[in-house]
Amino acid sequence: MSKSPRPVAAVAPKSASAARAQSKNSSSSLQSRRRYVKKNLWYKNPVWYIVAALILATAVIIVFAYQFNHPQMKATIGGTDATLLHQITSVNSQVFTNVGNGGIQNSFQPTAAGSSPLTGPNGKPEIFFFGAEFCPFCAAERWPLVIALSKFGTFKELHQTASSSTDSSPNTATFTFVDSKYSSDYVDFVPVEAENRDQGALQTPGPNEQAIITKYKVNGFPFIDIAEQFTDSAPIFNPDVLAGYSQRDIASKLTNADDEVTKNIIGSANLFTAAICLATDNKPSEVCTNSTISAIEKSLKPGAFHGTGNSLALTTTSPIWTSRREGNKAA
């Protein structure tokens, strides 16, 4: 007897909304899986780590370069306290002896034979300094000049400042001779700071000083005339030696004769001292008859120009630093 076919239960057709919901869920699940796969690929791809490392390295280099070219200013601008002034003008005599010329090259130029002595307002041999507050080479030169002059007299109201923040060797810690007072039984000191830290006009040379500037065709900074016996327009030493130091930092180094800062500053101060002694007929004797100074005096005589040091030697008429108003260029 043949079996009749089993009845098949009828499947109710899905409603349109149910079909759409199922399709949406399937699509959402597929997209979720795809997103998950993509995320895993992003994290696993080593190229992204390389890119991130390169970006980080570039950022570090940019920050370092900016800080190198724009160092934080540590120099003080304002009055010099008595303790600091005493510290730099009373360096131990043994330091001067141990440093000698410090390897600084003698760039002083003897004046022509028969030149009339330069005397200051009190009739004493005049030390004429022509500089500018913005000038980094002037900033370096003031250190040994203050120290040397302090062996012949006394400074008061010597203010601290820094060279321009936008030139080479920016923010070099130094002093300014504006409004300073100097007294001496042996020399007259006549400083002229022609421009301020922003290169604005500051001080004007007097008639005698202007005559010297004209005579030697001086059109840059620094320039110094030691009683018309020696002139110098070369930087005494490279101001980069002082980079990153405050006035107090520099002063604290002057006890160590082996420090590069000390060698440059004290070596230059000994050169200035010897030149001034020749202008004062070796007075005072306690300063000028010192064996170190006497030896350096011999190197200052005509025909005795030698040395292997840190000076950037130039001829007397070559400006090392001119005003931006005239086209600021290092020679």
Tab-separated table of C-alpha atoms in Angstrom, residues 11-304:
chain	number	residue	atom	x	y	z
A	11	VAL	CA	6.686	28.532	5.949
A	12	ALA	CA	5.196	31.878	6.389
A	13	PRO	CA	6.951	34.441	4.245
A	14	LYS	CA	9.025	36.995	6.125
A	15	SER	CA	7.600	40.369	6.364
A	16	ALA	CA	9.405	43.115	4.491
A	17	SER	CA	10.455	44.806	7.747
A	18	ALA	CA	11.929	41.604	9.138
A	19	ALA	CA	13.869	41.029	5.949
A	20	ARG	CA	15.267	44.527	6.085
A	21	ALA	CA	16.248	44.105	9.743
A	22	GLN	CA	18.065	40.858	9.012
A	23	SER	CA	19.833	42.412	6.050
A	24	LYS	CA	20.840	45.398	8.167
A	25	ASN	CA	22.179	43.184	10.952
A	26	SER	CA	24.161	41.126	8.470
A	27	SER	CA	25.572	44.243	6.838
A	28	SER	CA	26.435	45.776	10.223
A	29	SER	CA	28.165	42.587	11.315
A	30	LEU	CA	30.172	42.470	8.095
A	31	GLN	CA	31.218	46.104	8.416
A	32	SER	CA	32.171	45.526	12.048
A	33	ARG	CA	34.345	42.612	11.022
A	34	ARG	CA	35.908	44.703	8.289
A	35	ARG	CA	36.624	47.554	10.685
A	36	TYR	CA	38.136	45.124	13.149
A	37	VAL	CA	40.390	43.701	10.464
A	38	LYS	CA	41.457	47.192	9.392
A	39	LYS	CA	42.315	48.201	12.954
A	40	ASN	CA	44.437	45.150	13.414
A	41	LEU	CA	46.256	45.818	10.147
A	42	TRP	CA	46.997	49.440	11.249
A	43	TYR	CA	48.632	48.334	14.472
A	44	LYS	CA	50.508	45.461	12.877
A	45	ASN	CA	51.955	47.456	9.978
A	46	PRO	CA	55.597	48.392	10.896
A	47	VAL	CA	55.588	51.259	8.394
A	48	TRP	CA	53.522	53.365	10.784
A	49	TYR	CA	56.066	52.901	13.549
A	50	ILE	CA	58.801	54.069	11.211
A	51	VAL	CA	56.753	57.112	10.192
A	52	ALA	CA	56.015	57.976	13.832
A	53	ALA	CA	59.688	57.636	14.758
A	54	LEU	CA	60.713	59.927	11.893
A	55	ILE	CA	58.155	62.547	12.920
A	56	LEU	CA	59.355	62.432	16.529
A	57	ALA	CA	63.014	62.669	15.502
A	58	THR	CA	62.261	65.643	13.248
A	59	ALA	CA	60.423	67.414	16.069
A	60	VAL	CA	63.354	66.873	18.445
A	61	ILE	CA	65.813	68.243	15.873
A	62	ILE	CA	63.661	71.330	15.276
A	63	VAL	CA	63.372	72.050	19.004
A	64	PHE	CA	67.105	71.540	19.547
A	65	ALA	CA	68.002	73.784	16.602
A	66	TYR	CA	65.710	76.529	17.868
A	67	GLN	CA	67.149	76.385	21.365
A	68	PHE	CA	70.702	76.379	19.981
A	69	ASN	CA	70.049	79.481	17.896
A	70	HIS	CA	67.909	81.169	20.555
A	71	PRO	CA	69.621	80.355	23.849
A	72	GLN	CA	67.909	81.418	27.012
A	73	MET	CA	69.406	84.661	28.214
A	74	LYS	CA	71.198	84.234	31.517
A	75	ALA	CA	72.872	87.634	31.517
A	76	THR	CA	71.692	90.257	33.971
A	77	ILE	CA	70.668	93.702	32.772
A	78	GLY	CA	70.866	96.375	35.444
A	79	GLY	CA	73.158	97.599	38.177
A	80	THR	CA	76.256	95.654	39.196
A	81	ASP	CA	76.295	94.833	42.890
A	82	ALA	CA	79.426	95.539	44.909
A	83	THR	CA	80.160	91.862	45.532
A	84	LEU	CA	80.265	91.004	41.834
A	85	LEU	CA	82.368	94.056	40.977
A	86	HIS	CA	84.829	93.181	43.732
A	87	GLN	CA	85.000	89.594	42.510
A	88	ILE	CA	86.086	90.539	38.990
A	89	THR	CA	88.436	93.364	39.969
A	90	SER	CA	90.356	91.497	42.654
A	91	VAL	CA	91.292	88.246	40.939
A	92	ASN	CA	94.142	86.469	42.720
A	93	SER	CA	97.529	87.596	41.391
A	94	GLN	CA	98.659	84.000	40.951
A	95	VAL	CA	95.924	83.505	38.352
A	96	PHE	CA	97.390	86.335	36.241
A	97	THR	CA	100.839	84.768	36.530
A	98	ASN	CA	99.647	81.273	35.650
A	99	VAL	CA	97.604	82.432	32.654
A	100	GLY	CA	100.202	84.773	31.145
A	101	ASN	CA	98.870	85.828	27.749
A	102	GLY	CA	96.484	82.868	27.760
A	103	GLY	CA	97.421	82.066	24.170
A	104	ILE	CA	95.765	85.295	23.045
A	105	GLN	CA	97.281	86.712	19.893
A	106	ASN	CA	98.688	90.218	20.144
A	107	SER	CA	96.741	92.322	17.647
A	108	PHE	CA	97.701	95.751	19.032
A	109	GLN	CA	99.126	98.096	16.426
A	110	PRO	CA	101.805	100.614	17.470
A	111	THR	CA	100.984	104.100	16.256
A	112	ALA	CA	103.245	105.884	13.814
A	113	ALA	CA	106.439	107.349	15.201
A	114	GLY	CA	105.983	110.950	16.226
A	115	SER	CA	102.263	110.651	17.029
A	116	SER	CA	101.186	113.131	19.674
A	117	PRO	CA	100.234	111.446	22.953
A	118	LEU	CA	96.503	111.218	23.595
A	119	THR	CA	95.643	112.790	26.929
A	120	GLY	CA	92.297	112.833	28.639
A	121	PRO	CA	90.280	115.529	30.409
A	122	ASN	CA	92.596	115.411	33.435
A	123	GLY	CA	95.810	115.533	31.428
A	124	LYS	CA	96.675	111.866	31.959
A	125	PRO	CA	97.264	109.259	29.248
A	126	GLU	CA	93.846	108.536	27.757
A	127	ILE	CA	92.396	105.094	27.165
A	128	PHE	CA	89.678	105.604	24.541
A	129	PHE	CA	87.164	102.797	24.025
A	130	PHE	CA	84.676	103.006	21.147
A	131	GLY	CA	82.000	100.343	21.332
A	132	ALA	CA	78.299	99.557	21.207
A	133	GLU	CA	76.044	97.647	23.557
A	134	PHE	CA	74.623	95.391	20.826
A	135	CYS	CA	78.089	94.270	19.672
A	136	PRO	CA	79.106	90.765	20.899
A	137	PHE	CA	82.824	91.410	20.362
A	138	CYS	CA	82.571	94.585	22.442
A	139	ALA	CA	80.797	92.531	25.103
A	140	ALA	CA	83.747	90.154	25.310
A	141	GLU	CA	86.340	92.948	25.269
A	142	ARG	CA	84.835	94.838	28.209
A	143	TRP	CA	85.657	91.982	30.598
A	144	PRO	CA	89.468	92.171	30.317
A	145	LEU	CA	89.357	95.948	29.892
A	146	VAL	CA	87.502	96.406	33.193
A	147	ILE	CA	89.919	94.036	34.927
A	148	ALA	CA	93.001	95.758	33.486
A	149	LEU	CA	91.784	99.289	34.218
A	150	SER	CA	90.975	98.252	37.783
A	151	LYS	CA	94.709	97.790	38.342
A	152	PHE	CA	95.150	101.524	37.674
A	153	GLY	CA	91.983	102.909	39.255
A	154	THR	CA	88.453	102.246	40.480
A	155	PHE	CA	85.105	101.742	38.752
A	156	LYS	CA	81.785	102.799	40.232
A	157	GLU	CA	78.246	102.424	38.918
A	158	LEU	CA	79.265	99.909	36.313
A	159	HIS	CA	76.044	98.435	34.948
A	160	GLN	CA	75.449	94.953	33.591
A	161	THR	CA	73.977	94.296	30.175
A	162	ALA	CA	74.067	91.793	27.306
A	163	SER	CA	74.793	91.994	23.606
A	164	SER	CA	71.971	91.873	21.068
A	165	SER	CA	69.702	88.835	21.147
A	166	THR	CA	69.518	88.722	17.347
A	167	ASP	CA	73.197	88.854	16.328
A	168	SER	CA	75.925	86.242	16.470
A	169	SER	CA	76.905	85.164	19.977
A	170	PRO	CA	73.520	86.453	21.201
A	171	ASN	CA	72.992	87.719	24.744
A	172	THR	CA	76.678	87.703	25.648
A	173	ALA	CA	76.889	88.746	29.305
A	174	THR	CA	78.878	91.930	29.768
A	175	PHE	CA	78.902	95.459	31.184
A	176	THR	CA	78.146	98.855	29.727
A	177	PHE	CA	80.224	101.961	30.306
A	178	VAL	CA	77.170	104.213	29.995
A	179	ASP	CA	76.859	106.251	33.223
A	180	SER	CA	79.846	104.449	34.737
A	181	LYS	CA	82.421	106.352	36.765
A	182	TYR	CA	86.150	105.669	36.775
A	183	SER	CA	88.846	107.394	38.815
A	184	SER	CA	92.598	106.895	38.526
A	185	ASP	CA	95.856	108.620	39.435
A	186	TYR	CA	97.482	107.263	36.284
A	187	VAL	CA	95.086	107.281	33.319
A	188	ASP	CA	91.909	108.896	32.020
A	189	PHE	CA	89.361	106.440	30.688
A	190	VAL	CA	87.036	107.816	27.997
A	191	PRO	CA	84.483	105.247	26.829
A	192	VAL	CA	81.881	105.904	24.133
A	193	GLU	CA	79.031	103.438	23.677
A	194	ALA	CA	77.758	104.628	20.298
A	195	GLU	CA	74.641	102.437	20.130
A	196	ASN	CA	72.372	100.650	22.568
A	197	ARG	CA	71.386	96.997	22.657
A	198	ASP	CA	68.732	97.612	19.988
A	199	GLN	CA	71.189	99.558	17.817
A	200	GLY	CA	69.659	102.927	18.515
A	201	ALA	CA	71.950	105.948	18.818
A	202	LEU	CA	73.318	106.258	22.350
A	203	GLN	CA	76.487	108.326	22.897
A	204	THR	CA	78.412	110.715	20.652
A	205	PRO	CA	82.228	110.962	20.635
A	206	GLY	CA	83.757	114.237	21.811
A	207	PRO	CA	85.945	116.323	19.462
A	208	ASN	CA	89.209	114.623	20.453
A	209	GLU	CA	87.720	111.154	20.152
A	210	GLN	CA	86.062	111.980	16.843
A	211	ALA	CA	89.449	113.126	15.549
A	212	ILE	CA	90.884	109.717	16.460
A	213	ILE	CA	87.980	107.921	14.775
A	214	THR	CA	88.510	109.988	11.635
A	215	LYS	CA	92.281	109.544	11.684
A	216	TYR	CA	92.059	105.767	11.743
A	217	LYS	CA	88.961	105.577	9.525
A	218	VAL	CA	87.107	103.666	12.201
A	219	ASN	CA	83.708	102.493	10.995
A	220	GLY	CA	83.068	99.555	13.264
A	221	PHE	CA	83.217	98.225	16.802
A	222	PRO	CA	85.159	97.683	18.951
A	223	PHE	CA	88.056	100.126	18.663
A	224	ILE	CA	90.508	101.106	21.373
A	225	ASP	CA	93.275	103.703	21.471
A	226	ILE	CA	95.763	103.458	24.320
A	227	ALA	CA	97.187	106.970	24.687
A	228	GLU	CA	98.051	107.047	20.973
A	229	GLN	CA	100.728	104.453	21.575
A	230	PHE	CA	98.650	101.462	20.493
A	231	THR	CA	95.373	101.010	18.661
A	232	ASP	CA	93.307	97.905	18.106
A	233	SER	CA	90.124	97.193	16.190
A	234	ALA	CA	90.408	93.407	16.282
A	235	PRO	CA	88.279	91.372	18.669
A	236	ILE	CA	90.463	90.481	21.610
A	237	PHE	CA	88.883	87.002	21.798
A	238	ASN	CA	85.901	85.094	20.462
A	239	PRO	CA	82.717	85.885	22.449
A	240	ASP	CA	81.443	82.339	21.906
A	241	VAL	CA	83.694	81.404	24.841
A	242	LEU	CA	81.178	83.183	27.093
A	243	ALA	CA	78.058	81.631	25.539
A	244	GLY	CA	75.398	80.562	28.010
A	245	TYR	CA	77.020	82.160	31.056
A	246	SER	CA	75.725	84.949	33.266
A	247	GLN	CA	77.989	87.618	34.717
A	248	ARG	CA	78.124	85.665	37.970
A	249	ASP	CA	78.967	82.446	36.135
A	250	ILE	CA	81.856	84.153	34.362
A	251	ALA	CA	83.137	85.854	37.509
A	252	SER	CA	83.120	82.561	39.400
A	253	LYS	CA	85.371	80.978	36.763
A	254	LEU	CA	88.143	83.540	37.200
A	255	THR	CA	89.672	81.600	40.086
A	256	ASN	CA	90.670	78.709	37.812
A	257	ALA	CA	93.642	79.485	35.572
A	258	ASP	CA	92.972	76.359	33.491
A	259	ASP	CA	89.425	77.344	32.538
A	260	GLU	CA	88.998	78.529	28.922
A	261	VAL	CA	86.951	81.523	30.067
A	262	THR	CA	89.741	82.536	32.452
A	263	LYS	CA	92.475	82.034	29.863
A	264	ASN	CA	90.710	84.337	27.414
A	265	ILE	CA	89.679	87.045	29.874
A	266	ILE	CA	92.786	87.136	32.076
A	267	GLY	CA	95.146	86.618	29.140
A	268	SER	CA	93.532	89.604	27.397
A	269	ALA	CA	93.606	91.629	30.629
A	270	ASN	CA	97.351	91.032	30.886
A	271	LEU	CA	97.783	92.328	27.326
A	272	PHE	CA	95.765	95.459	28.116
A	273	THR	CA	97.701	95.961	31.349
A	274	ALA	CA	101.063	95.738	29.581
A	275	ALA	CA	99.983	98.242	26.915
A	276	ILE	CA	98.703	100.684	29.539
A	277	CYS	CA	101.928	100.309	31.529
A	278	LEU	CA	103.903	101.376	28.469
A	279	ALA	CA	101.681	104.472	28.262
A	280	THR	CA	102.193	105.364	31.947
A	281	ASP	CA	105.959	104.849	32.013
A	282	ASN	CA	105.391	101.668	34.006
A	283	LYS	CA	103.399	103.253	36.797
A	284	PRO	CA	102.305	102.070	39.259
A	285	SER	CA	105.392	99.951	39.715
A	286	GLU	CA	103.611	97.246	41.711
A	287	VAL	CA	101.531	96.547	38.607
A	288	CYS	CA	103.957	97.223	35.783
A	289	THR	CA	107.181	95.668	37.081
A	290	ASN	CA	105.515	92.296	37.515
A	291	SER	CA	107.515	89.707	35.560
A	292	THR	CA	104.460	88.545	33.606
A	293	ILE	CA	103.581	92.079	32.501
A	294	SER	CA	107.202	92.927	31.705
A	295	ALA	CA	107.444	89.890	29.442
A	296	ILE	CA	104.237	90.798	27.618
A	297	GLU	CA	105.420	94.388	27.151
A	298	LYS	CA	108.217	93.075	24.945
A	299	SER	CA	105.668	91.430	22.653
A	300	LEU	CA	103.906	94.765	22.191
A	301	LYS	CA	106.935	96.535	20.768
A	302	PRO	CA	106.984	97.202	16.991
A	303	GLY	CA	107.858	94.094	15.018
A	304	ALA	CA	106.937	91.731	17.848
